[in-house]
Amino acid sequence: MHYFALLFFILLFSCQPGEVSEYTSYLNHNDTVKYVGKEQCRMCHSEIYDSYINTGMGKSLHFATRQNSALEGSDMTIIHDSIRNLSYQPFFQNDSLYLKEFRLKEKDTIHLLIKKVDYKIGSGHHTNSHLFEINGYLHQMPYTYYTQSEIADLPPGFENGQNSRFSREIGLECMSCHNAHPSHESASFNKYNHIPQGIDCERCHGPGEAHVKMKLAGEIIDTSKYIDYSIVNPKKLPLDLQFDVCQRCHLQGTSILANGKSFESFRPGMHLEDVMDTYLPKYKDDHSFIMASHADRLKQSSCFKNAEMTCITCHDPHKSVNSLEKNYFDNKCMQCHDVCDDEHILNCTSCHMPESSSSDIMHVSITDHKIGIHSDSKTKRGEFLGLFSINNANPTNLSKAKAYLKRYESFEAKAIYLDSAWYYLQRSNENFTSYIQYFYLNNDAKSLINFVMSNGINESEYMPSDLALAFSRMGEVFGNNNLLDESEKFHRKAILYMPFVIDYKIKYGSFLFENKQIDNAKIQYIDALELNPTIKEIHVNLGLISILEGEYEKAENSLKQAVALDPDYLKAYENLVLLSQKRNNYKDVKQYLNK
């Protein structure tokens, strides 16, 4: 429905004062209504805008300049990854921030890689982490400044031997909570055509195009009496939908999208469970919590259970907590709890919402949003009880199966997750891509092949990203089992659905190379290189092809580029050994063998 026609419907059937409509009445839920950006909002709401941009949300992502970076004024500490034997040091050059990765042998620098930091992510209340962009592809960098403790260290998830250096992709799941609405290339995982700066007004109010056009056309609504259905005001929503606006991002966990939805599908005023289910693992006698578990912890509070409260009962999202008066939150408590007397010193949150370290991010302390009486006694976490959806009391079996699969693949490769996934898969409507994921993660090639051969797939029922991942994995497994025609067909399908996912091109190129289609493999690698020249696997594969073609200088350049990107890349050194043998350069053979 065109939005002007929908506007007529809304004006005709708009609620009377005091009535609350169903969320489907909001004009900006129509998928034709565009996002306009917070600068457009500023034209009429300048005072709110000027206050909001100083909040944690307003500062959530920005260009990595001196003005925006918490590193400005710090001692720019060098951090060392003792497991990888790599060190990292940030430095400013004029107004731009760079990160230097290096390795020392005694006093000699034997590896040096410098990358420009394009964005800092994090408000600075707790952390600043760092991102770089190449041809629109966005990745995280291996350096975080923990501002509360004024400590530099590896980012969360990079510690304990898990340092992925510059290869962690920043996809839409991450971006949709840490920033405003980017222009994301849907046929990719982490490629963006435009990246805005900071979480903006439209994350909480919905896209603003219809609202702006109405106001410019002179359509003014008395919001003291009526609801303006051209834009969502969370205060006007029913309490459950109000809460969904906040818990869309303040409920961290394993999120499973509903069929046909993406991480950009949710709009304020919708039911979150219609878009996704978010799961957390629960354990017996477990009192720990993770960084963004505000909604989960608040739901466990007696205050929440016994009163009509949501996040905005206590929080004004337009104001930074650092700008509030000292007794701001105590006064919020006093609205329901009249306990202020000589025996009670006003500081409710220090006892009833104490600050604590999160279980997933080091060097930070956050306010525990479980309002209650807390004990200092530590109990050992008990047995695993399962994954539970925090925002949906009745998730489907398929949703549960997908949650266990994603948890296994993305967080913890525990057998119990695969066992649970299989249990719920068997009790759900058949889901082709989820079965492929299960068999692949379980290293069960025989079952995967038999399943594919015995079951057709209606491709129109699945999201392109899910289809592409399944087809790429099918291509890999079929190829490893010498089913070459089927393998090539599946690899091609993966690239057809997601042509900007470089990993699919590399896997297809490897399949072609192994099956003596060298020229076609080269085409895939060159195509991938043009998309993103910072991926080591592309260079090493092109280097090997150049060796076979007798172009030794070209091969050396490619292989040394791979080593420059990763000084511990074994395949690159193996191919450099081969190249040196071809050149009868046995001094280099010995050097690279030692490497």
Coordinates of C-alpha atoms in Angstrom, one line a residue:
M1 CA 0.0 0.0 0.0
H2 CA 1.4 3.4 -0.9
Y3 CA 2.1 5.4 2.2
F4 CA -0.3 8.3 1.3
A5 CA -3.2 5.8 1.0
L6 CA -2.1 4.3 4.3
L7 CA -2.1 7.8 5.8
F8 CA -5.7 8.3 4.7
F9 CA -6.6 5.0 6.4
I10 CA -4.9 6.0 9.6
L11 CA -6.5 9.5 9.7
L12 CA -9.9 7.9 9.1
F13 CA -9.5 5.3 11.8
S14 CA -7.2 7.1 14.2
C15 CA -7.6 6.3 17.9
Q16 CA -9.3 8.7 20.3
P17 CA -7.3 10.3 23.1
G18 CA -6.1 7.6 25.6
E19 CA -6.6 4.7 23.2
V20 CA -3.7 2.6 22.2
S21 CA -3.7 1.1 18.7
E22 CA -2.2 -2.1 17.5
Y23 CA 1.3 -1.5 16.1
T24 CA 0.1 -2.2 12.5
S25 CA -1.5 1.3 12.5
Y26 CA 1.9 3.0 12.3
L27 CA 2.5 4.5 9.0
N28 CA 6.3 4.0 9.1
H29 CA 5.9 0.2 9.4
N30 CA 5.2 0.2 5.7
D31 CA 8.3 -1.1 4.0
T32 CA 8.2 1.7 1.4
V33 CA 8.9 4.3 4.1
K34 CA 12.6 5.3 4.0
Y35 CA 15.1 6.3 6.8
V36 CA 16.1 9.9 6.6
G37 CA 18.9 10.2 9.2
K38 CA 19.2 12.1 12.5
E39 CA 20.3 15.3 10.8
Q40 CA 16.8 15.6 9.3
C41 CA 15.3 15.1 12.8
R42 CA 17.5 17.9 14.1
M43 CA 15.7 20.5 11.9
C44 CA 12.7 20.4 14.2
H45 CA 14.0 18.7 17.4
S46 CA 17.4 20.5 17.8
E47 CA 17.3 20.6 21.6
I48 CA 16.7 16.8 21.8
Y49 CA 19.2 16.2 19.1
D50 CA 22.0 18.2 20.9
S51 CA 21.3 16.3 24.1
Y52 CA 21.1 12.9 22.5
I53 CA 24.3 13.0 20.5
N54 CA 26.2 13.1 23.8
T55 CA 24.6 9.9 25.1
G56 CA 26.3 6.5 24.9
M57 CA 24.0 5.6 22.0
G58 CA 24.7 8.8 20.1
K59 CA 28.5 8.1 20.4
S60 CA 28.3 4.4 19.6
L61 CA 30.2 4.5 16.3
H62 CA 32.1 7.3 14.7
F63 CA 35.1 8.1 12.5
A64 CA 38.4 7.3 14.3
T65 CA 39.6 10.9 14.7
R66 CA 41.3 12.5 17.7
Q67 CA 38.1 14.2 18.7
N68 CA 36.1 10.9 18.7
S69 CA 38.7 8.5 20.1
A70 CA 39.2 7.7 23.8
L71 CA 42.9 7.0 22.9
E72 CA 43.6 10.7 22.4
G73 CA 45.4 11.8 25.6
S74 CA 46.1 8.2 26.6
D75 CA 49.6 6.7 26.6
M76 CA 48.8 4.6 23.5
T77 CA 49.8 1.4 25.3
I78 CA 51.5 -1.4 23.4
I79 CA 49.7 -4.7 24.0
H80 CA 51.3 -8.1 23.4
D81 CA 49.6 -11.4 22.4
S82 CA 51.9 -13.9 24.0
I83 CA 50.3 -16.8 22.3
R84 CA 50.6 -15.5 18.8
N85 CA 53.8 -13.5 19.7
L86 CA 52.4 -10.4 18.1
S87 CA 52.3 -6.8 19.5
Y88 CA 50.0 -3.9 18.7
Q89 CA 50.5 -0.2 19.1
P90 CA 48.1 2.6 18.0
F91 CA 49.3 5.9 16.9
F92 CA 47.9 9.1 15.4
Q93 CA 49.2 10.7 12.2
N94 CA 47.7 14.1 11.9
D95 CA 44.0 13.4 12.7
S96 CA 43.9 9.8 11.6
L97 CA 44.4 6.8 13.8
Y98 CA 46.5 3.8 12.8
L99 CA 47.3 0.4 14.3
K100 CA 50.7 -1.2 14.0
E101 CA 51.1 -4.9 14.3
F102 CA 54.6 -6.1 14.8
R103 CA 56.9 -8.9 15.9
L104 CA 60.3 -8.6 17.4
K105 CA 63.2 -11.0 17.4
E106 CA 65.6 -9.7 20.0
K107 CA 65.7 -6.0 18.8
D108 CA 64.9 -6.6 15.2
T109 CA 61.4 -6.1 13.7
I110 CA 60.7 -9.2 11.7
H111 CA 57.1 -8.5 10.9
L112 CA 55.3 -5.1 10.5
L113 CA 51.8 -4.4 9.3
I114 CA 50.1 -1.0 9.6
K115 CA 46.4 -0.4 9.0
K116 CA 44.4 2.7 9.2
V117 CA 41.6 2.7 11.7
D118 CA 38.4 3.9 10.0
Y119 CA 35.9 3.7 12.8
K120 CA 35.9 3.5 16.6
I121 CA 33.0 1.5 17.9
G122 CA 31.8 1.9 21.5
S123 CA 30.6 5.0 23.3
G124 CA 33.7 5.3 25.5
H125 CA 31.7 4.7 28.7
H126 CA 33.2 1.2 28.8
T127 CA 35.3 0.6 25.7
N128 CA 36.5 1.8 22.3
S129 CA 37.1 -0.9 19.8
H130 CA 38.3 -0.3 16.3
L131 CA 37.2 -1.2 12.7
F132 CA 38.8 -0.9 9.3
E133 CA 37.1 -0.8 5.9
I134 CA 38.3 -1.9 2.5
N135 CA 36.0 -1.5 -0.5
G136 CA 33.1 -1.4 1.8
Y137 CA 34.0 -4.6 3.7
L138 CA 34.2 -4.0 7.4
H139 CA 36.4 -5.9 9.9
Q140 CA 37.3 -5.5 13.5
M141 CA 40.9 -4.9 14.6
P142 CA 42.8 -6.6 17.4
Y143 CA 43.0 -3.7 19.9
T144 CA 40.5 -2.4 22.4
Y145 CA 40.8 0.5 24.9
Y146 CA 38.9 -0.3 28.1
T147 CA 38.1 3.2 29.2
Q148 CA 36.7 2.4 32.7
S149 CA 40.0 0.8 33.7
E150 CA 42.2 2.8 31.3
I151 CA 43.6 -0.5 30.1
A152 CA 44.4 -1.5 26.6
D153 CA 44.0 -5.2 25.7
L154 CA 42.8 -7.5 23.0
P155 CA 39.1 -7.2 22.2
P156 CA 36.5 -9.6 23.7
G157 CA 36.7 -12.9 21.8
F158 CA 40.3 -12.3 20.7
E159 CA 41.9 -13.5 23.9
N160 CA 43.1 -17.0 25.0
G161 CA 44.6 -17.9 21.6
Q162 CA 41.5 -16.7 19.6
N163 CA 43.2 -13.7 18.1
S164 CA 41.7 -13.5 14.6
R165 CA 43.8 -10.3 14.0
F166 CA 42.1 -8.4 11.1
S167 CA 39.7 -11.0 9.8
R168 CA 36.7 -10.7 12.1
E169 CA 33.8 -9.6 9.9
I170 CA 31.3 -7.0 11.1
G171 CA 28.0 -8.1 9.8
L172 CA 24.5 -6.7 10.1
E173 CA 23.7 -8.5 13.3
C174 CA 26.4 -6.5 15.0
M175 CA 25.8 -3.2 13.1
S176 CA 22.1 -3.2 13.7
C177 CA 22.6 -2.6 17.4
H178 CA 25.8 -0.6 17.4
N179 CA 24.8 2.0 14.8
A180 CA 22.1 3.7 12.8
H181 CA 20.8 2.1 9.6
P182 CA 23.6 1.5 7.2
S183 CA 23.3 0.8 3.5
H184 CA 24.2 -2.9 3.6
E185 CA 24.9 -4.9 0.5
S186 CA 22.4 -7.7 1.0
A187 CA 24.4 -10.2 -1.2
S188 CA 27.3 -10.0 1.3
F189 CA 27.9 -10.5 5.0
N190 CA 29.9 -7.5 5.9
K191 CA 30.0 -5.1 2.9
Y192 CA 28.4 -1.7 3.2
N193 CA 27.7 1.1 0.7
H194 CA 27.3 3.7 3.4
I195 CA 27.9 3.6 7.2
P196 CA 26.2 6.4 9.3
Q197 CA 27.7 7.7 12.6
G198 CA 26.1 6.5 15.8
I199 CA 22.8 5.0 16.8
D200 CA 20.2 7.6 15.6
C201 CA 16.7 8.7 16.3
E202 CA 15.1 6.2 13.9
R203 CA 16.4 3.1 15.8
C204 CA 13.8 3.9 18.5
H205 CA 11.2 5.9 16.5
G206 CA 11.2 4.1 13.2
P207 CA 11.9 5.5 9.7
G208 CA 11.1 9.1 9.4
E209 CA 10.3 9.8 5.8
A210 CA 6.5 9.8 6.2
H211 CA 6.7 11.9 9.3
V212 CA 8.9 14.5 7.6
K213 CA 6.6 14.7 4.5
M214 CA 3.5 15.1 6.7
K215 CA 5.1 18.0 8.6
L216 CA 6.4 19.7 5.5
A217 CA 2.8 19.4 4.1
G218 CA 1.4 21.1 7.2
E219 CA -0.1 18.1 8.8
I220 CA 0.3 18.9 12.5
I221 CA -1.2 16.6 15.1
D222 CA -1.9 17.7 18.8
T223 CA 0.1 14.9 20.4
S224 CA -1.2 15.9 23.9
K225 CA -4.5 14.5 22.7
Y226 CA -3.8 12.2 19.8
I227 CA -1.2 9.7 18.7
D228 CA 0.8 10.8 15.6
Y229 CA 0.9 7.6 13.6
S230 CA 3.5 8.9 11.1
I231 CA 6.2 8.2 13.7
V232 CA 6.5 5.9 16.7
N233 CA 6.7 7.5 20.1
P234 CA 7.7 4.6 22.4
K235 CA 5.9 6.3 25.4
K236 CA 2.6 5.9 23.5
L237 CA 3.1 2.1 23.0
P238 CA 1.7 -0.7 25.2
L239 CA 4.2 -1.7 27.8
D240 CA 5.2 -4.9 26.1
L241 CA 6.0 -3.1 22.8
Q242 CA 7.7 -0.3 24.7
F243 CA 10.0 -3.0 26.3
D244 CA 10.6 -4.6 22.9
V245 CA 12.1 -1.4 21.6
C246 CA 14.8 -1.5 24.2
Q247 CA 15.3 -5.3 24.4
R248 CA 15.9 -5.4 20.7
C249 CA 19.5 -4.4 21.5
H250 CA 19.8 -4.7 25.3
L251 CA 19.1 -8.4 25.2
Q252 CA 22.4 -10.0 24.1
G253 CA 22.5 -13.7 23.2
T254 CA 22.0 -16.1 20.3
S255 CA 19.4 -14.5 18.0
I256 CA 17.4 -16.5 15.6
L257 CA 15.5 -14.7 12.8
A258 CA 12.0 -15.6 11.9
N259 CA 11.4 -16.9 8.4
G260 CA 11.9 -14.1 5.8
K261 CA 13.3 -11.6 8.4
S262 CA 16.6 -9.9 8.6
F263 CA 18.4 -8.0 11.4
E264 CA 17.0 -4.8 9.9
S265 CA 13.4 -6.0 9.9
F266 CA 12.4 -4.9 13.4
R267 CA 10.8 -1.5 13.6
P268 CA 9.8 0.1 16.9
G269 CA 6.2 -0.7 17.7
M270 CA 6.5 -4.3 16.4
H271 CA 6.5 -7.4 18.5
L272 CA 10.2 -8.5 18.7
E273 CA 9.2 -12.2 18.7
D274 CA 7.7 -11.7 15.2
V275 CA 11.2 -10.9 14.0
M276 CA 13.6 -12.9 16.2
D277 CA 14.0 -15.1 19.2
T278 CA 17.0 -14.3 21.4
Y279 CA 18.4 -17.2 23.5
L280 CA 20.6 -17.3 26.6
P281 CA 22.2 -20.4 28.2
K282 CA 20.9 -21.0 31.7
Y283 CA 22.7 -22.9 34.5
K284 CA 21.6 -24.0 37.9
D285 CA 22.7 -21.5 40.7
D286 CA 24.2 -19.1 38.1
H287 CA 24.2 -15.4 39.1
S288 CA 26.5 -14.2 36.4
F289 CA 25.4 -12.0 33.5
I290 CA 26.7 -10.7 30.2
M291 CA 27.3 -7.1 29.1
A292 CA 24.1 -6.4 27.3
S293 CA 21.7 -8.5 29.4
H294 CA 19.8 -5.5 30.9
A295 CA 16.4 -6.7 29.7
D296 CA 17.0 -10.3 30.9
R297 CA 18.1 -9.1 34.3
L298 CA 15.3 -6.5 34.7
K299 CA 12.7 -9.2 33.9
Q300 CA 13.9 -11.2 36.9
S301 CA 13.2 -8.2 39.3
S302 CA 10.3 -8.0 41.6
C303 CA 9.9 -4.3 40.6
F304 CA 9.4 -5.4 37.0
K305 CA 7.1 -8.3 37.9
N306 CA 4.9 -6.3 40.3
A307 CA 4.6 -2.9 38.6
E308 CA 3.9 -1.5 35.2
M309 CA 7.5 -0.5 34.4
T310 CA 9.7 -0.5 31.4
C311 CA 13.2 0.8 30.7
I312 CA 12.0 4.4 30.2
T313 CA 10.4 4.4 33.6
C314 CA 13.9 5.2 34.9
H315 CA 15.9 6.1 31.8
D316 CA 15.6 9.1 29.5
P317 CA 17.3 7.9 26.3
H318 CA 17.8 11.5 25.1
K319 CA 20.1 12.3 28.0
S320 CA 23.5 11.0 29.0
V321 CA 23.6 9.3 32.4
N322 CA 26.7 11.4 33.0
S323 CA 24.6 14.6 32.8
L324 CA 22.1 13.6 35.4
E325 CA 21.9 14.9 38.9
K326 CA 23.4 12.6 41.6
N327 CA 20.1 11.5 43.0
Y328 CA 18.3 11.1 39.7
F329 CA 17.9 7.4 40.0
D330 CA 17.2 7.5 43.7
N331 CA 14.3 9.8 43.0
K332 CA 13.0 7.3 40.5
C333 CA 13.0 4.6 43.2
M334 CA 11.2 7.0 45.6
Q335 CA 8.3 7.3 43.2
C336 CA 7.3 3.7 44.3
H337 CA 9.3 3.2 47.5
D338 CA 8.8 5.8 50.2
V339 CA 11.7 4.7 52.5
C340 CA 13.6 7.9 52.9
D341 CA 14.2 8.6 56.6
D342 CA 17.1 9.1 59.0
E343 CA 17.9 5.4 58.9
H344 CA 18.1 5.2 55.1
I345 CA 20.8 7.1 53.2
L346 CA 19.6 7.6 49.6
N347 CA 21.8 5.5 47.4
C348 CA 19.4 2.7 46.4
T349 CA 21.3 1.4 43.3
S350 CA 24.6 0.8 45.1
C351 CA 22.9 -2.0 47.1
H352 CA 20.0 -3.1 44.9
M353 CA 21.6 -2.7 41.5
P354 CA 25.3 -3.1 42.2
E355 CA 28.0 -2.7 39.6
S356 CA 29.7 -6.0 38.7
S357 CA 32.0 -7.4 36.0
S358 CA 30.3 -9.1 33.1
S359 CA 31.0 -12.7 32.3
D360 CA 31.9 -12.0 28.6
I361 CA 33.9 -8.7 28.6
M362 CA 37.0 -8.2 30.7
H363 CA 38.1 -4.9 32.3
V364 CA 34.5 -3.5 32.5
S365 CA 31.9 -3.2 35.3
I366 CA 28.3 -2.6 34.6
T367 CA 25.1 -2.0 36.6
D368 CA 23.2 -5.2 37.3
H369 CA 19.6 -4.5 36.3
K370 CA 18.2 -7.2 38.4
I371 CA 16.7 -5.0 41.1
G372 CA 16.7 -6.8 44.5
I373 CA 18.7 -7.9 47.5
H374 CA 22.1 -9.1 46.4
S375 CA 24.5 -11.4 48.2
D376 CA 28.3 -11.3 48.1
S377 CA 28.5 -15.0 48.5
K378 CA 29.7 -16.9 45.5
T379 CA 28.1 -20.1 44.4
K380 CA 29.6 -22.5 41.8
R381 CA 27.6 -22.5 38.6
G382 CA 25.6 -25.7 38.4
E383 CA 24.5 -27.9 35.6
F384 CA 23.5 -26.6 32.2
L385 CA 19.7 -26.3 32.0
G386 CA 19.4 -25.4 28.3
L387 CA 19.0 -22.4 26.0
F388 CA 16.0 -20.3 26.7
S389 CA 14.4 -17.6 24.6
I390 CA 14.2 -14.5 26.7
N391 CA 11.7 -12.5 24.5
N392 CA 9.4 -15.4 23.5
A393 CA 7.8 -17.8 25.9
N394 CA 6.8 -20.2 23.2
P395 CA 9.5 -20.5 20.5
T396 CA 9.0 -23.1 17.9
N397 CA 11.0 -26.3 17.8
L398 CA 12.7 -25.1 14.7
S399 CA 13.8 -21.9 16.4
K400 CA 15.2 -23.9 19.3
A401 CA 17.1 -26.2 16.9
K402 CA 18.6 -23.2 15.1
A403 CA 19.6 -21.7 18.4
Y404 CA 21.6 -24.8 19.4
L405 CA 23.2 -25.0 16.0
K406 CA 24.2 -21.3 16.1
R407 CA 25.4 -21.6 19.7
Y408 CA 27.6 -24.5 18.7
E409 CA 29.0 -22.9 15.6
S410 CA 29.5 -19.3 17.0
F411 CA 30.3 -19.7 20.7
E412 CA 31.0 -23.1 22.1
A413 CA 31.5 -26.3 20.2
K414 CA 29.9 -28.6 22.9
A415 CA 28.4 -31.9 21.9
I416 CA 25.3 -31.2 24.0
Y417 CA 24.4 -28.4 21.6
L418 CA 24.5 -30.6 18.6
D419 CA 22.5 -33.3 20.4
S420 CA 19.9 -30.8 21.4
A421 CA 19.7 -29.4 17.9
W422 CA 19.0 -32.8 16.5
Y423 CA 16.3 -33.4 19.1
Y424 CA 14.4 -30.3 18.1
L425 CA 15.1 -30.7 14.4
Q426 CA 13.4 -34.1 14.5
R427 CA 10.3 -32.5 16.1
S428 CA 10.0 -29.5 13.7
N429 CA 8.8 -29.1 10.2
E430 CA 11.6 -30.1 7.9
N431 CA 14.1 -27.3 7.3
F432 CA 16.5 -28.1 4.5
T433 CA 19.2 -25.5 5.4
S434 CA 19.2 -26.4 9.1
Y435 CA 19.7 -30.1 8.4
I436 CA 22.7 -29.2 6.1
Q437 CA 24.1 -27.1 8.9
Y438 CA 23.7 -30.0 11.4
F439 CA 25.3 -32.6 9.2
Y440 CA 28.1 -30.3 8.3
L441 CA 28.9 -29.3 11.9
N442 CA 28.7 -33.0 12.9
N443 CA 31.2 -33.9 10.2
D444 CA 28.7 -36.4 8.8
A445 CA 29.3 -36.3 5.1
K446 CA 27.4 -39.5 4.4
S447 CA 24.2 -38.3 6.0
L448 CA 24.5 -34.9 4.4
I449 CA 24.9 -36.4 0.9
N450 CA 22.0 -38.9 1.5
F451 CA 19.8 -36.1 2.8
V452 CA 20.5 -33.9 -0.3
M453 CA 19.9 -36.8 -2.7
S454 CA 16.6 -37.8 -1.0
N455 CA 15.1 -34.3 -0.4
G456 CA 14.3 -31.6 -2.8
I457 CA 14.5 -27.9 -1.8
N458 CA 12.0 -25.2 -2.5
E459 CA 14.5 -22.3 -2.8
S460 CA 11.8 -19.7 -2.6
E461 CA 11.2 -20.6 1.1
Y462 CA 14.7 -19.6 2.3
M463 CA 16.7 -16.4 2.7
P464 CA 19.5 -16.0 0.1
S465 CA 22.1 -15.9 2.8
D466 CA 20.9 -19.3 4.3
L467 CA 20.7 -20.9 0.9
A468 CA 24.2 -19.7 -0.1
L469 CA 25.8 -21.0 3.1
A470 CA 24.1 -24.4 2.6
F471 CA 25.0 -24.7 -1.0
S472 CA 28.7 -23.7 -0.3
R473 CA 28.9 -26.4 2.3
M474 CA 27.1 -28.9 0.0
G475 CA 29.6 -28.1 -2.7
E476 CA 32.5 -28.7 -0.3
V477 CA 31.2 -32.0 1.0
F478 CA 30.2 -33.3 -2.4
G479 CA 33.6 -32.3 -3.8
N480 CA 35.5 -34.1 -1.0
N481 CA 33.5 -37.2 -1.9
N482 CA 34.3 -37.0 -5.6
L483 CA 30.8 -36.1 -6.7
L484 CA 32.1 -33.4 -8.9
D485 CA 29.2 -32.4 -11.1
E486 CA 26.9 -31.9 -8.1
S487 CA 29.7 -30.1 -6.2
E488 CA 30.3 -27.6 -9.0
K489 CA 26.6 -26.9 -9.3
F490 CA 26.3 -26.2 -5.6
H491 CA 29.3 -23.9 -5.5
R492 CA 27.9 -21.9 -8.4
K493 CA 24.5 -21.6 -6.6
A494 CA 26.2 -20.2 -3.5
I495 CA 27.9 -17.5 -5.5
L496 CA 24.7 -16.8 -7.5
Y497 CA 22.8 -16.1 -4.3
M498 CA 25.6 -14.2 -2.5
P499 CA 28.1 -12.9 -5.1
F500 CA 29.9 -10.6 -2.6
V501 CA 30.8 -13.3 -0.1
I502 CA 34.5 -13.8 -0.8
D503 CA 34.8 -17.1 1.1
Y504 CA 32.4 -18.7 -1.4
K505 CA 34.5 -17.6 -4.4
I506 CA 37.7 -18.9 -2.7
K507 CA 36.1 -22.3 -2.0
Y508 CA 34.8 -22.6 -5.6
G509 CA 38.2 -21.5 -6.9
S510 CA 39.9 -24.3 -4.8
F511 CA 37.4 -26.8 -6.2
L512 CA 38.2 -25.8 -9.7
F513 CA 42.0 -25.8 -9.1
E514 CA 41.9 -29.3 -7.5
N515 CA 40.0 -30.5 -10.6
K516 CA 42.5 -29.1 -13.1
Q517 CA 40.4 -26.2 -14.2
I518 CA 43.2 -23.8 -13.5
D519 CA 42.1 -20.9 -15.7
N520 CA 38.6 -20.9 -14.2
A521 CA 40.0 -21.1 -10.7
K522 CA 42.2 -18.0 -11.5
I523 CA 39.1 -16.1 -12.6
Q524 CA 37.5 -16.7 -9.2
Y525 CA 40.6 -15.7 -7.3
I526 CA 41.1 -12.5 -9.3
D527 CA 37.4 -11.6 -8.9
A528 CA 37.8 -12.1 -5.1
L529 CA 41.0 -10.1 -5.0
E530 CA 39.3 -7.1 -6.7
L531 CA 36.6 -7.2 -4.0
N532 CA 39.0 -7.4 -1.1
P533 CA 42.9 -7.5 -1.5
T534 CA 43.5 -8.0 2.2
I535 CA 42.7 -11.7 2.3
K536 CA 45.7 -14.0 2.5
E537 CA 44.1 -17.0 1.0
I538 CA 43.6 -15.2 -2.3
H539 CA 47.2 -14.3 -2.6
V540 CA 48.6 -17.7 -1.8
N541 CA 46.3 -19.4 -4.3
L542 CA 47.2 -16.9 -7.1
G543 CA 50.9 -17.4 -6.1
L544 CA 50.6 -21.2 -6.6
I545 CA 48.9 -20.7 -10.0
S546 CA 51.7 -18.4 -11.0
I547 CA 54.3 -21.0 -10.1
L548 CA 52.5 -23.6 -12.3
E549 CA 52.4 -21.0 -15.1
G550 CA 56.1 -20.4 -14.8
E551 CA 55.6 -16.7 -13.8
Y552 CA 58.0 -16.9 -10.9
E553 CA 58.4 -13.2 -10.1
K554 CA 54.6 -12.8 -10.1
A555 CA 54.4 -15.8 -7.8
E556 CA 56.9 -14.4 -5.4
N557 CA 55.0 -11.1 -5.1
S558 CA 51.7 -12.9 -4.3
L559 CA 53.3 -15.2 -1.8
K560 CA 55.2 -12.5 0.0
Q561 CA 52.0 -10.5 0.1
A562 CA 50.3 -13.4 1.9
V563 CA 53.2 -13.6 4.4
A564 CA 52.9 -9.8 4.9
L565 CA 49.3 -10.3 5.8
D566 CA 50.0 -13.2 8.1
P567 CA 53.6 -13.9 9.2
D568 CA 52.6 -17.4 10.4
Y569 CA 50.8 -18.5 7.2
L570 CA 52.1 -22.1 6.7
K571 CA 50.7 -22.5 3.1
A572 CA 52.5 -19.4 2.0
Y573 CA 55.9 -20.7 3.2
E574 CA 55.2 -24.1 1.7
N575 CA 54.7 -22.5 -1.7
L576 CA 57.7 -20.3 -1.2
V577 CA 59.7 -23.5 -0.7
L578 CA 58.3 -24.9 -4.0
L579 CA 59.1 -21.6 -5.8
S580 CA 62.6 -21.6 -4.5
Q581 CA 63.1 -25.2 -5.7
K582 CA 61.8 -24.2 -9.1
R583 CA 64.4 -21.4 -9.2
N584 CA 67.1 -23.7 -7.9
N585 CA 67.6 -21.3 -5.0
Y586 CA 68.5 -23.7 -2.2
K587 CA 69.5 -20.9 0.2
D588 CA 65.9 -19.7 0.1
V589 CA 64.6 -23.3 0.3
K590 CA 66.4 -23.7 3.6
Q591 CA 65.2 -20.4 4.9
Y592 CA 61.6 -21.1 4.1
L593 CA 61.8 -24.6 5.5
N594 CA 63.1 -23.2 8.7
K595 CA 60.1 -20.8 8.8

